[in-house]
Coordinates of C-alpha atoms in Angstrom, one line a residue:
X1 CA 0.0 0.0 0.0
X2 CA 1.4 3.3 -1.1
X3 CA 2.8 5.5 1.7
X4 CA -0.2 8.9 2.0
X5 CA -2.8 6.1 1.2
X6 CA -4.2 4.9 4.2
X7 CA -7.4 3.1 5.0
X8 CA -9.0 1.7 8.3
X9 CA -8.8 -1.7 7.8
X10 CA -10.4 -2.3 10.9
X11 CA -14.0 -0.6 9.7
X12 CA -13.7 -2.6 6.6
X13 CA -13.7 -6.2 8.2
X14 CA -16.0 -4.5 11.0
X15 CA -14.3 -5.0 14.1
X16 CA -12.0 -3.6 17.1
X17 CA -8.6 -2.8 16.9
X18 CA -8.0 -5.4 20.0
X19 CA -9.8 -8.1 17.8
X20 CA -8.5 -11.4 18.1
X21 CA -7.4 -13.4 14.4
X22 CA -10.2 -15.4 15.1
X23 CA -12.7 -13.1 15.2
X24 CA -10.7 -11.2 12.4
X25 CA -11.0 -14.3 9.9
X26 CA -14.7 -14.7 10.8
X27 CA -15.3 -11.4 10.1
X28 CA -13.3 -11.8 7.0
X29 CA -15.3 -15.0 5.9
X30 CA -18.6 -13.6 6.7
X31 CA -18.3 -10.3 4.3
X32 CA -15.9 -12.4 1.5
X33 CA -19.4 -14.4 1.1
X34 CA -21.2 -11.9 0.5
X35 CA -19.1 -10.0 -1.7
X36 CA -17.9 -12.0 -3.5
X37 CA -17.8 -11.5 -7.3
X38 CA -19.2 -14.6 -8.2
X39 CA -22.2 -14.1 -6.0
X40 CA -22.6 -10.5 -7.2
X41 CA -21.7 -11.1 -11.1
X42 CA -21.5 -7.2 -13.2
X43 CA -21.4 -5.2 -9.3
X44 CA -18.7 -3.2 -9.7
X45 CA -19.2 -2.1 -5.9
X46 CA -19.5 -5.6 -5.0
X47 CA -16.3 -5.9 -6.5
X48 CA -14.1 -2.9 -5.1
X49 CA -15.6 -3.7 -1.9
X50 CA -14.5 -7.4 -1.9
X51 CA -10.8 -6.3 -3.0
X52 CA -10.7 -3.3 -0.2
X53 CA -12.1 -6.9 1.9
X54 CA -9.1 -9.1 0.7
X55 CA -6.6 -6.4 1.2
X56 CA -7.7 -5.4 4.7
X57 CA -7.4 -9.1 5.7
X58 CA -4.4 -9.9 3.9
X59 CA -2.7 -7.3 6.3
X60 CA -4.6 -8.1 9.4
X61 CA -4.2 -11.6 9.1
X62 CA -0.5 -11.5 9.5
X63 CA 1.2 -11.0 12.6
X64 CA 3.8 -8.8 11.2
X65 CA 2.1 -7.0 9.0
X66 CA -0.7 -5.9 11.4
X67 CA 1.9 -4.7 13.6
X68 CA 3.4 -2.3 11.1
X69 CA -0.2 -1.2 10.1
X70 CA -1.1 -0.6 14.0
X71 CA 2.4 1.2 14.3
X72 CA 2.2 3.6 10.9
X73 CA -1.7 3.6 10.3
X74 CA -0.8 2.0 6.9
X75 CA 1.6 -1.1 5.7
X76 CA 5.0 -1.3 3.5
X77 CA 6.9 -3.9 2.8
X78 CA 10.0 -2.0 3.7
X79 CA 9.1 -1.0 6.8
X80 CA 9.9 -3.3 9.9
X81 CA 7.5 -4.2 12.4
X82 CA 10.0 -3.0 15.1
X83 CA 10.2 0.6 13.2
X84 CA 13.4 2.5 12.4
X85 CA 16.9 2.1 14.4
X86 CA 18.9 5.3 15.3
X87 CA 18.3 8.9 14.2
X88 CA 15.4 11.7 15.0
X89 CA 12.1 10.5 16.9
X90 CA 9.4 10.3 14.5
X91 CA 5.2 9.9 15.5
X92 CA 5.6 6.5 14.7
X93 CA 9.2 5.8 16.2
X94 CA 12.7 6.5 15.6
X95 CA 13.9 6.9 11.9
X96 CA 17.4 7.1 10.4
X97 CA 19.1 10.4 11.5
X98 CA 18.6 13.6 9.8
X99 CA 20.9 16.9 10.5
X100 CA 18.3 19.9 9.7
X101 CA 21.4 22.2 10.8
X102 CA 20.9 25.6 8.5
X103 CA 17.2 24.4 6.7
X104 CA 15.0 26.8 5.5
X105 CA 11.3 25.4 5.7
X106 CA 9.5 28.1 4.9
X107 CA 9.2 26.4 1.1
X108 CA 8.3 23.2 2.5
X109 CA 5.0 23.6 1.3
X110 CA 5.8 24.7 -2.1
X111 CA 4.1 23.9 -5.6
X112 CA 5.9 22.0 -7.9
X113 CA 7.0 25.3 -10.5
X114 CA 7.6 27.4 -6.9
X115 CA 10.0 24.3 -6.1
X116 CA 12.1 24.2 -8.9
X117 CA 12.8 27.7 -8.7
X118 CA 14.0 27.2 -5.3
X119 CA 16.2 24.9 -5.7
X120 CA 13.9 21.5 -6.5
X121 CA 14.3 20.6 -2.9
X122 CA 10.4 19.6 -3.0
X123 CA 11.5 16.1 -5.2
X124 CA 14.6 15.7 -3.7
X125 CA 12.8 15.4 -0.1
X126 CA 10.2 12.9 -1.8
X127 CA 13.4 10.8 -3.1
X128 CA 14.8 11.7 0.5
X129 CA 11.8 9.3 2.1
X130 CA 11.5 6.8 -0.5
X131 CA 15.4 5.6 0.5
X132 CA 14.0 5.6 4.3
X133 CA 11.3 2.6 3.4
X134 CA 13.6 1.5 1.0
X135 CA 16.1 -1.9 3.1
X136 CA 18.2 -4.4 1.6
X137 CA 16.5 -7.8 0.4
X138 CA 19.1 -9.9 2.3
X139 CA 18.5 -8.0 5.6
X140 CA 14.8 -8.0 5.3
X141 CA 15.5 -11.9 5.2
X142 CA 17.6 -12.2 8.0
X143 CA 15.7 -10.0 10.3
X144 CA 12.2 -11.6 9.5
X145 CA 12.9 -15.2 10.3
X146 CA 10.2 -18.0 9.0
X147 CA 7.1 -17.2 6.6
X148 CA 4.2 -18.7 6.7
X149 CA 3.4 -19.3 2.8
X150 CA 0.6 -17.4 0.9
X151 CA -2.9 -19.0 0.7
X152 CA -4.1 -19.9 -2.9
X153 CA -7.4 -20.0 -4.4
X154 CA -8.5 -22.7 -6.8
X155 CA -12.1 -22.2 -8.6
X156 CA -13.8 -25.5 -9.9
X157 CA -16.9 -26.0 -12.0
X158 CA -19.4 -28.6 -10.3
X159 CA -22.4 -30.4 -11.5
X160 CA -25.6 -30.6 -9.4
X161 CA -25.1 -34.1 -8.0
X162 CA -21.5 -33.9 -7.1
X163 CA -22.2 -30.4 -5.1
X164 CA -25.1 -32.0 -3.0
X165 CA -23.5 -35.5 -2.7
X166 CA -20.1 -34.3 -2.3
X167 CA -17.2 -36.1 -4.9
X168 CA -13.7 -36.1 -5.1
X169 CA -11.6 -34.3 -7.7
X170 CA -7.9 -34.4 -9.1
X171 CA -6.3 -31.1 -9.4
X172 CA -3.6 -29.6 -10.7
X173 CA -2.6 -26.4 -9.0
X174 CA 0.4 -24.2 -9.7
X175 CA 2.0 -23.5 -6.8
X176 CA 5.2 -22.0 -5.5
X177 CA 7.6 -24.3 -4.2
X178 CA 11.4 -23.7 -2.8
X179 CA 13.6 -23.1 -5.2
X180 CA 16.0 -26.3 -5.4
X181 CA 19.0 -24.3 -6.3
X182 CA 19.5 -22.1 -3.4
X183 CA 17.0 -24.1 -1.4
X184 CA 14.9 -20.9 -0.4
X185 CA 17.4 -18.3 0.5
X186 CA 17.2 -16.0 -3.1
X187 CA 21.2 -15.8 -3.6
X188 CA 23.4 -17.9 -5.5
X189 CA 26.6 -19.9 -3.6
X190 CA 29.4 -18.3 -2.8
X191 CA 31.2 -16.0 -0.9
X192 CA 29.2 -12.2 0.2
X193 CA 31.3 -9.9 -1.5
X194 CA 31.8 -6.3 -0.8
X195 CA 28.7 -4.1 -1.4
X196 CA 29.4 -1.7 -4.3
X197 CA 26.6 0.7 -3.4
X198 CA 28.0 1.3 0.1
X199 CA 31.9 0.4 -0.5
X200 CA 30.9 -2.0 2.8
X201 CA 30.1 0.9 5.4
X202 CA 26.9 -0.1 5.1
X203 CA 25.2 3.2 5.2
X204 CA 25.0 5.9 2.7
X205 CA 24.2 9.5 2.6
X206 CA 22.7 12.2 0.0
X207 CA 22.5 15.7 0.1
X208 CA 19.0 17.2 -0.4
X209 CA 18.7 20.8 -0.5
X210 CA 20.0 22.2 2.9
X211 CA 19.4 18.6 4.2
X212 CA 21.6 16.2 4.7
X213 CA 20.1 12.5 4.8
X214 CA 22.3 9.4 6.3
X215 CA 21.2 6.0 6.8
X216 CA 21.3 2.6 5.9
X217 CA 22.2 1.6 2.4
X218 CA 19.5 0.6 0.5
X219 CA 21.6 -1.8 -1.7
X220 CA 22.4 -4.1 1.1
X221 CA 20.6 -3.2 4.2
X222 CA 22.9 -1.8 6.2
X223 CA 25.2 -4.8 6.7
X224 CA 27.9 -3.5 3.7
X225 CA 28.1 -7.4 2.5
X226 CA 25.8 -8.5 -0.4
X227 CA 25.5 -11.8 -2.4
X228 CA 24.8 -12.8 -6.1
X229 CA 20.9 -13.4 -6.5
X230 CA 20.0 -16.3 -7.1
X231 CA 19.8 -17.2 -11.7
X232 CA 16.2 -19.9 -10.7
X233 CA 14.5 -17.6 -8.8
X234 CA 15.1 -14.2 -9.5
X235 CA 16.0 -13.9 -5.8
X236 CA 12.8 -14.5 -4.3
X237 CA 13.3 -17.5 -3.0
X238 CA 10.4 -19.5 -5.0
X239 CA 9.8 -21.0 -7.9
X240 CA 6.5 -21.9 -10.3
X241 CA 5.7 -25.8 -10.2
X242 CA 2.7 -26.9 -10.6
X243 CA 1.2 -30.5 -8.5
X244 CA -1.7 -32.9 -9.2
X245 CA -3.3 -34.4 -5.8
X246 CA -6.7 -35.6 -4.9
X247 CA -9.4 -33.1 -2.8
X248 CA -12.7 -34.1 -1.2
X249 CA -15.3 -31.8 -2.1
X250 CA -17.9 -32.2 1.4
X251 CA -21.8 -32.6 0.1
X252 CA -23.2 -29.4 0.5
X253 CA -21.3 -26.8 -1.0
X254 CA -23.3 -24.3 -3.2
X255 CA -22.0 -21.2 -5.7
X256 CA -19.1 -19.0 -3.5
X257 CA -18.1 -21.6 -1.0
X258 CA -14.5 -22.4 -0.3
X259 CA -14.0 -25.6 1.2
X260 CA -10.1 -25.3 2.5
X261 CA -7.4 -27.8 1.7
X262 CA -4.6 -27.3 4.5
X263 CA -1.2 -27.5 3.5
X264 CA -1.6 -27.0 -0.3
X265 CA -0.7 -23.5 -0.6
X266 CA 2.4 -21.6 -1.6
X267 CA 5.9 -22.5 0.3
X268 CA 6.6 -21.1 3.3
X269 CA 10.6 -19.3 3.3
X270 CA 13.4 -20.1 6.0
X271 CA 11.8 -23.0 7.4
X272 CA 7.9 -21.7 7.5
X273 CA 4.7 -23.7 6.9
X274 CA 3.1 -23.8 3.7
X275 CA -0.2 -21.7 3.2
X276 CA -3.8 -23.0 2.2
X277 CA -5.4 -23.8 -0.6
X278 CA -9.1 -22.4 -0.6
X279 CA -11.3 -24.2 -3.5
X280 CA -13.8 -21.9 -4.8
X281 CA -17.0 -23.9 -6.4
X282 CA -19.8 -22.9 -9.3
X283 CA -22.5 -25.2 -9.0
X284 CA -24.7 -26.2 -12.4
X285 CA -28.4 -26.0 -12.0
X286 CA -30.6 -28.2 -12.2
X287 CA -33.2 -29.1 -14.5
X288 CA -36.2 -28.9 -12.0
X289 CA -34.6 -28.9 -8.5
X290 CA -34.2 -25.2 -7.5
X291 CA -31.9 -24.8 -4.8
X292 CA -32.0 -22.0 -1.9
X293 CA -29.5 -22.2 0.7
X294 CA -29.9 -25.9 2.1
X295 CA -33.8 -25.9 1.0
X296 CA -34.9 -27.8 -2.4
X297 CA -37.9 -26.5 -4.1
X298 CA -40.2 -28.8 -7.0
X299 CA -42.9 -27.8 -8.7
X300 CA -45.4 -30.8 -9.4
X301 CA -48.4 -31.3 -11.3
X302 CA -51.5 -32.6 -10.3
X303 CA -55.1 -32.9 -12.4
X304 CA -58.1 -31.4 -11.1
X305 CA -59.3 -34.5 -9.9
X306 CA -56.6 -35.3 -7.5
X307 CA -56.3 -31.5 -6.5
X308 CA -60.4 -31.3 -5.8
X309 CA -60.6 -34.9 -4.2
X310 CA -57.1 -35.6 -2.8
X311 CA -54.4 -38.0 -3.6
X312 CA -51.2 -39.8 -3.2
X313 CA -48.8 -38.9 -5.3
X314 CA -45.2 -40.0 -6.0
X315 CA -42.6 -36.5 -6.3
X316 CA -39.1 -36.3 -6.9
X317 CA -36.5 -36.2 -3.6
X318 CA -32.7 -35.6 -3.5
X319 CA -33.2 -39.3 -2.5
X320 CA -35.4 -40.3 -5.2
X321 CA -38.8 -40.9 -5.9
X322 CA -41.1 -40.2 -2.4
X323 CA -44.8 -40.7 -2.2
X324 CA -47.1 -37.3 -0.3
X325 CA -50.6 -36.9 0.2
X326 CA -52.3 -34.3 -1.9
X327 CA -54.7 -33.1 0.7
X328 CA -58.8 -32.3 -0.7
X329 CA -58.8 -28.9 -1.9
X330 CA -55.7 -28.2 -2.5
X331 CA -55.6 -25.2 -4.8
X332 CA -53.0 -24.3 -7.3
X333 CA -49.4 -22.5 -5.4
X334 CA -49.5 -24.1 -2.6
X335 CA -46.7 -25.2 -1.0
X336 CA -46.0 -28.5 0.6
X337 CA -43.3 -29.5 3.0
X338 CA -41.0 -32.5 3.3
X339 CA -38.7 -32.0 6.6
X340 CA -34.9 -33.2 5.9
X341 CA -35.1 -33.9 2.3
X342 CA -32.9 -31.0 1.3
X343 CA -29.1 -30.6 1.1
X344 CA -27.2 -31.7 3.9
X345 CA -26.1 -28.5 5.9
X346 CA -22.0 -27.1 5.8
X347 CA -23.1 -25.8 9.2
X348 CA -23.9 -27.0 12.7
X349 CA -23.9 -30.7 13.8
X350 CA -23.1 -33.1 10.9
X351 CA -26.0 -34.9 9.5
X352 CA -28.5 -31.9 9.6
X353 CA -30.4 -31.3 6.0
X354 CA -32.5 -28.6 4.7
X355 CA -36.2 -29.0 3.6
X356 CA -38.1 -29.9 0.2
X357 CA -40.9 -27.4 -0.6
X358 CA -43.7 -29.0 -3.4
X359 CA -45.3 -26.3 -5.1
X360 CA -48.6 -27.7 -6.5
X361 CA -49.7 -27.0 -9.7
X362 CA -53.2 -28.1 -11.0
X363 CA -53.5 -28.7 -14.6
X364 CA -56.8 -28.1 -16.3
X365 CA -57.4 -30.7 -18.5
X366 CA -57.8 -29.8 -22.9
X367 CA -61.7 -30.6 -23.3
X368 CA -62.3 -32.4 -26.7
X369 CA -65.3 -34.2 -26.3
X370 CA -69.0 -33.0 -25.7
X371 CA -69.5 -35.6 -22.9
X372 CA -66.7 -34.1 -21.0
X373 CA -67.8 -30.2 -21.5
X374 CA -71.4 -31.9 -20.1
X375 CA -69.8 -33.1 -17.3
X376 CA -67.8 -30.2 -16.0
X377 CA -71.3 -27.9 -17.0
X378 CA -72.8 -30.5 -13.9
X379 CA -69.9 -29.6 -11.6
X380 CA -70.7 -26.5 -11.8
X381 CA -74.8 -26.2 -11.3
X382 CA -73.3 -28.0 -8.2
X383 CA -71.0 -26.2 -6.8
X384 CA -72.2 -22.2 -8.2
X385 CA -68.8 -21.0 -5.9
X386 CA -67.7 -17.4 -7.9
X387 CA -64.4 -17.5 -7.4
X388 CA -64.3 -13.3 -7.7
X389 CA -66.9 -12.7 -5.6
X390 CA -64.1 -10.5 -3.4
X391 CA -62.9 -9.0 -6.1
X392 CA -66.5 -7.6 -7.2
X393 CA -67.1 -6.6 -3.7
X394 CA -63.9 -4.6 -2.9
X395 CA -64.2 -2.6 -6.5
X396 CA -68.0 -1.8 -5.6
X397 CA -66.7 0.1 -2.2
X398 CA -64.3 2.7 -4.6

């Protein structure tokens, strides 16, 4: 996160600043859900709020990183978590050390064309700041110790069947694994040699204006050694390899779940554990089985005959074909229940399943003969019911 940028990543996950990583990663959880862009597809809030979601946790959710954040009110990778050794007290701790002997600040404040004509000090103090966050790789490394790996997140396609029964899939991930040539640490074998930047003082200072700036060298961190990077890696310690393994997919999960695979993230660096692997599902619908959360809705048919007189009918279940009783009467919409024939539940106590709803639907049968129009004209002389009588009686009142 650019230095001047700085966001309350509390008040975007919703919690206090004492709040515990648990709470922080249910918080997290709970609003990644329902942000999420699959869940919210062509929201372009949805969207920014979901990345201003990831980013707050991403920083939160790390020890270190939290601790610079709470120190600084906003996170750089090139500042430490135990702030700056030596030099002038700062708000947020000490700093390098500055000699403001014989500085004029009254054009501090300057525009850009009022700087230049003063002597461009305006830039030169920007450059002045960007060496204080700016640290040696091979310091950074030494001083940080073991790191946990980054999570990963994998997103699958599922069909109806396997998301409710739950199925087992083989995938291939790319992940980052340690590099095998220099085994993690970013620089090539050998000797350090003598850090050209610093000529192995390990500090380094610039004039800026009336200012003068010293501190550590930004080559080599301050310790005036520095060691070929490594060719395989770049330096960072990593490298691109992808793996094939087996994953059990729980029955249950819907569109935006992540079911998490421990273990199968990124490398960890110097010795730390490997991250997670979070598996994001898209379910397929189904034909006629609506889903809603852990509820499955049907809509069946039924003639007038076994709507006006009752019946037993046989309707379609998750676990296949069930027989219900069409009560007398029953009238076209409504809505019959079936308790634990639904989807079994992600949440609570294993074994718990949602509900099927039956939405009746009577079908009025195509008359092609006269004998059948005769008979329905002698239901109804029987039963003269105006099904608008309410309607005819509320417009009368207007």
């Amino acid at each position: 996160m650019p230095v001047g940028t700085q966001k309350d990543y509390y008040a975007v996950l919703g919690v206090d600043r004492n709040a515990k990583p648990e709470a922080i990663r249910k918080a997290y959880r709970h609003l990644a859900r329902k942000y999420h862009p699959d869940v919210n597809p062509g929201n372009k809030k949805a969207e920014e709020k979901f990345k201003d979601i990831s980013e707050a946790y991403e920083i939160l959710s790390d020890e270190k990183k939290r601790k610079v954040y709470d120190r600084h009110g906003f996170y750089s990778d090139n500042i430490p978590p135990e702030g700056f050794a030596g030099g002038a007290q700062t708000n947020a701790g000490a700093g390098p050390g500055f000699d403001f002997s014989g500085f004029d600040f009254s054009n501090f404040g300057a525009q850009p064309e009022a700087e230049e004509k003063q002597g461009g000090f305006g830039g030169a103090f920007r450059d002045v700041f960007s060496q204080i966050f700016s640290r040696g790789d091979e310091r950074i490394r030494q001083e940080e110790g073991p790191q946990r790996g980054s999570d990963l997140e994998h997103h699958v396609q599922l069909g109806f069947w396997d998301a409710v029964r739950g199925t087992q899939l083989r995938l291939t991930v790319a992940r980052k694994e340690v590099c095998t040539v220099c085994h993690g640490t970013g620089f090539r074998s050998g000797s350090s040699v003598t850090c050209p930047t610093c000529s192995g003082s390990g500090k380094v200072s610039r004039q800026a204006g009336a200012m003068r700036f010293s501190g550590p060298c930004p080559t080599c961190g301050g310790t005036g050694k520095q060691r070929p990077r490594c060719p395989t890696c770049g330096g960072s310690g990593l490298i691109h390899k992808p793996e094939t393994f087996e994953v059990r997919i729980p029955a249950g999960v819907d569109t935006g779940s992540r079911v998490r695979v421990a273990g199968k993230g990124n490398a960890g660096l110097d010795g730390g554990p490997r991250g997670d692997l979070y598996i994001i599902t898209e379910v397929a619908p189904h034909p006629f089985f609506e889903r809603r959360g852990d509820n499955i809705y049907v809509k069946v048919p039924v003639t007038v005959t076994e709507a006006a007189l009752g019946a037993k009918v046989e309707v379609p279940t998750l676990d296949g074909p069930s027989t219900i009783r069409i009560p007398p009467g029953t009238q076209s919409g409504q809505t019959l229940r079936l308790r634990s024939k639904g989807v079994p539940s992600l949440r609570g106590d294993a074994g718990v399943r949602g509900d099927e709803f039956i939405e009746v639907q009577v079908r009025v049968p195509q008359v092609a003969d006269e004998r059948t129009k005769e008979l329905l004209r002698e239901l109804a002389r029987l039963n003269p019911e105006d099904p608008r009588k309410n309607l005819s009686a509320e417009g009368s009142r207007q």
